C-alpha positions as a printed Julia matrix, in Angstrom:
207×3 Matrix{Float64}:
 236.94   52.12  100.0
 234.89   51.01  102.96
 234.66   54.66  104.22
 233.31   55.77  100.85
 230.65   53.07  100.91
 229.53   54.12  104.35
 229.34   57.72  103.22
 227.26   56.75  100.13
 224.89   54.8   102.51
 224.58   57.79  104.82
 223.81   60.16  101.96
 221.21   57.76  100.54
 219.57   57.48  103.96
 219.38   61.31  104.24
 217.85   61.53  100.75
 215.33   58.91  101.62
 214.48   60.67  104.9
 214.2    63.99  103.04
 211.87   62.61  100.35
 209.87   60.79  103.07
 209.39   64.03  104.98
 208.39   65.86  101.84
 205.89   63.13  100.94
 204.39   63.17  104.47
 204.08   66.96  104.33
 202.31   66.73  100.92
 199.94   64.08  102.17
 199.13   66.15  105.25
 198.51   69.19  103.1
 196.26   67.39  100.69
 194.33   65.73  103.57
 193.97   69.15  105.32
 192.74   70.87  102.09
 190.27   67.98  101.41
 188.84   68.12  104.92
 188.53   72.04  104.73
 186.83   71.86  101.28
 184.44   69.15  102.47
 183.55   71.22  105.51
 182.89   74.35  103.43
 180.78   72.28  100.97
 178.76   70.78  103.84
 178.17   74.29  105.26
 176.86   75.58  101.88
 174.57   72.53  101.49
 173.03   73.15  104.98
 171.96   76.55  103.71
 169.93   74.92  100.96
 166.5    73.27  101.12
 165.89   70.21   98.92
 162.34   69.12   98.27
 161.34   65.71   96.97
 158.01   65.02   95.42
 157.21   61.33   95.58
 160.88   60.44   95.45
 161.51   62.77   92.45
 163.61   65.91   92.42
 161.81   69.24   92.67
 162.83   70.3    89.19
 161.45   67.14   87.6
 158.27   67.4    89.73
 157.75   71.0    88.71
 158.36   70.29   84.99
 155.82   67.5    85.11
 153.28   69.54   86.99
 153.61   72.28   84.42
 153.08   69.87   81.61
 149.98   68.51   83.3
 148.63   72.03   83.9
 149.25   73.25   80.38
 145.73   72.33   79.0
 144.16   74.05   81.97
 146.36   77.18   81.4
 145.39   77.16   77.66
 141.68   77.17   78.41
 142.05   79.87   81.04
 144.18   81.97   78.63
 141.47   81.88   75.97
 138.71   82.38   78.51
 140.45   85.44   79.97
 140.94   86.99   76.5
 137.3    86.66   75.57
 136.15   88.11   78.93
 138.4    91.1    78.46
 137.68   91.73   74.81
 133.83   91.16   74.83
 133.03   92.69   78.2
 132.02   96.21   77.46
 130.49   99.14   79.34
 129.42  102.59   78.14
 132.74  104.03   79.2
 135.5   104.73   76.63
 138.3   104.42   79.12
 137.04  101.13   80.5
 136.65   99.71   77.0
 140.25  100.79   75.99
 141.63   99.41   79.2
 140.07   95.96   78.6
 140.99   95.84   74.96
 144.69   96.83   75.72
 144.89   94.03   78.35
 143.36   91.59   75.87
 145.89   92.57   73.11
 148.75   91.15   75.24
 147.21   87.74   74.91
 146.84   87.63   71.09
 148.51   88.54   67.81
 147.59   91.03   65.08
 144.55   89.08   63.89
 142.74   90.35   67.06
 143.88   93.93   66.37
 142.51   93.67   62.82
 139.19   92.51   64.18
 139.18   95.36   66.68
 139.87   97.96   64.02
 137.05   96.52   61.94
 134.65   97.0    64.86
 135.82  100.56   65.21
 135.2   101.32   61.56
 131.66  100.02   61.91
 131.09  102.2    64.87
 130.39   99.3    67.32
 132.01  100.85   70.32
 130.52  104.28   69.7
 127.08  102.62   69.69
 127.79  100.89   72.96
 128.74  104.27   74.57
 125.93  106.32   73.05
 123.32  103.67   73.69
 124.35  103.19   77.33
 124.89   99.5    76.73
 126.43   96.94   79.07
 127.77   93.8    77.53
 129.06   90.77   79.42
 130.38   87.4    78.16
 129.91   83.97   79.57
 132.23   81.29   78.16
 130.37   78.0    77.96
 133.25   75.72   76.78
 136.72   75.87   75.3
 138.0    72.9    73.21
 141.73   72.77   72.61
 143.47   70.16   70.43
 146.88   69.38   71.96
 147.75   66.74   69.41
 149.11   69.16   66.83
 151.14   72.34   67.25
 150.07   75.17   67.06
 147.14   74.13   69.14
 143.69   74.78   67.56
 140.92   75.91   69.7
 137.17   76.33   69.47
 135.27   78.59   71.84
 131.52   78.61   72.61
 130.24   81.5    74.51
 127.13   83.66   75.12
 126.91   87.46   75.15
 124.43   89.23   77.38
 123.69   92.73   76.02
 121.72   94.98   78.36
 120.01   98.02   76.93
 117.52  100.37   78.64
 114.55   98.75   76.74
 115.64   95.07   76.5
 118.13   92.35   77.23
 119.53   90.42   74.27
 121.28   87.06   74.55
 123.66   86.2    71.68
 125.52   83.13   70.63
 129.25   83.61   70.05
 131.38   81.03   68.42
 135.07   81.72   67.73
 138.23   79.86   66.84
 141.99   80.52   67.08
 145.28   78.78   67.42
 147.64   78.92   70.36
 151.44   79.08   70.39
 153.8    78.98   73.32
 155.27   82.34   74.35
 157.2    83.89   77.18
 155.34   84.38   80.48
 155.06   87.85   81.89
 152.78   89.89   84.17
 150.62   90.73   81.14
 150.69   87.14   79.89
 150.97   84.87   82.9
 149.93   81.67   81.08
 152.66   81.86   78.4
 150.43   81.54   75.32
 149.65   83.77   72.3
 146.37   83.46   70.32
 146.84   83.5    66.54
 144.42   83.56   63.53
 141.48   84.61   65.66
 138.14   84.47   63.85
 134.52   84.86   64.8
 132.53   82.01   63.22
 129.07   82.88   64.48
 127.55   85.67   66.43
 123.76   85.56   66.32
 120.79   86.46   68.51
 119.28   83.69   70.73
 116.48   85.73   72.32
 115.55   89.28   73.28
 113.53   90.05   76.46
 111.88   93.41   77.02
 112.56   95.14   80.32
């Protein structure tokens, strides 16, 4: 009976030692894997550059900067459209190139206005009369309180003919909606409901 008890104690000791070894091996394996993973993670992080702007993350800083720049981009978008659309020279290819670039910045309302000018023979008169027309945007007022954003544009047209130079007042309006940025539309806006409110002569000077 005493021999059997000793045998049971020895067996239990072997089992404890076996499980102890297994536990130590598992702990060593987990520790080794954790150290290896941490090392790999640290190596990957060393390859990245983190930028802080006044204690804020770069993504947050960029998003805030974009929001602050949005009114500036809106005015520049509208200004760019008007310069492209209303700057004309007595060259059919140059006119079509400017108009096509302007079309990327606006919706069908601009195309409708463009077709109306074609039907009236406006561009043919520019070409046949050897007329150069430039545009100077005086101010762009955009209301960012309501979406889509309404805008009023005040500009002057300088029309140069062989016999005289005419200065005209141009007053337009439109609405702006957010759109996808692209090479043709870098500011990410689209002009809608474009309308010319006033286009009248200010003065004509003989050359």
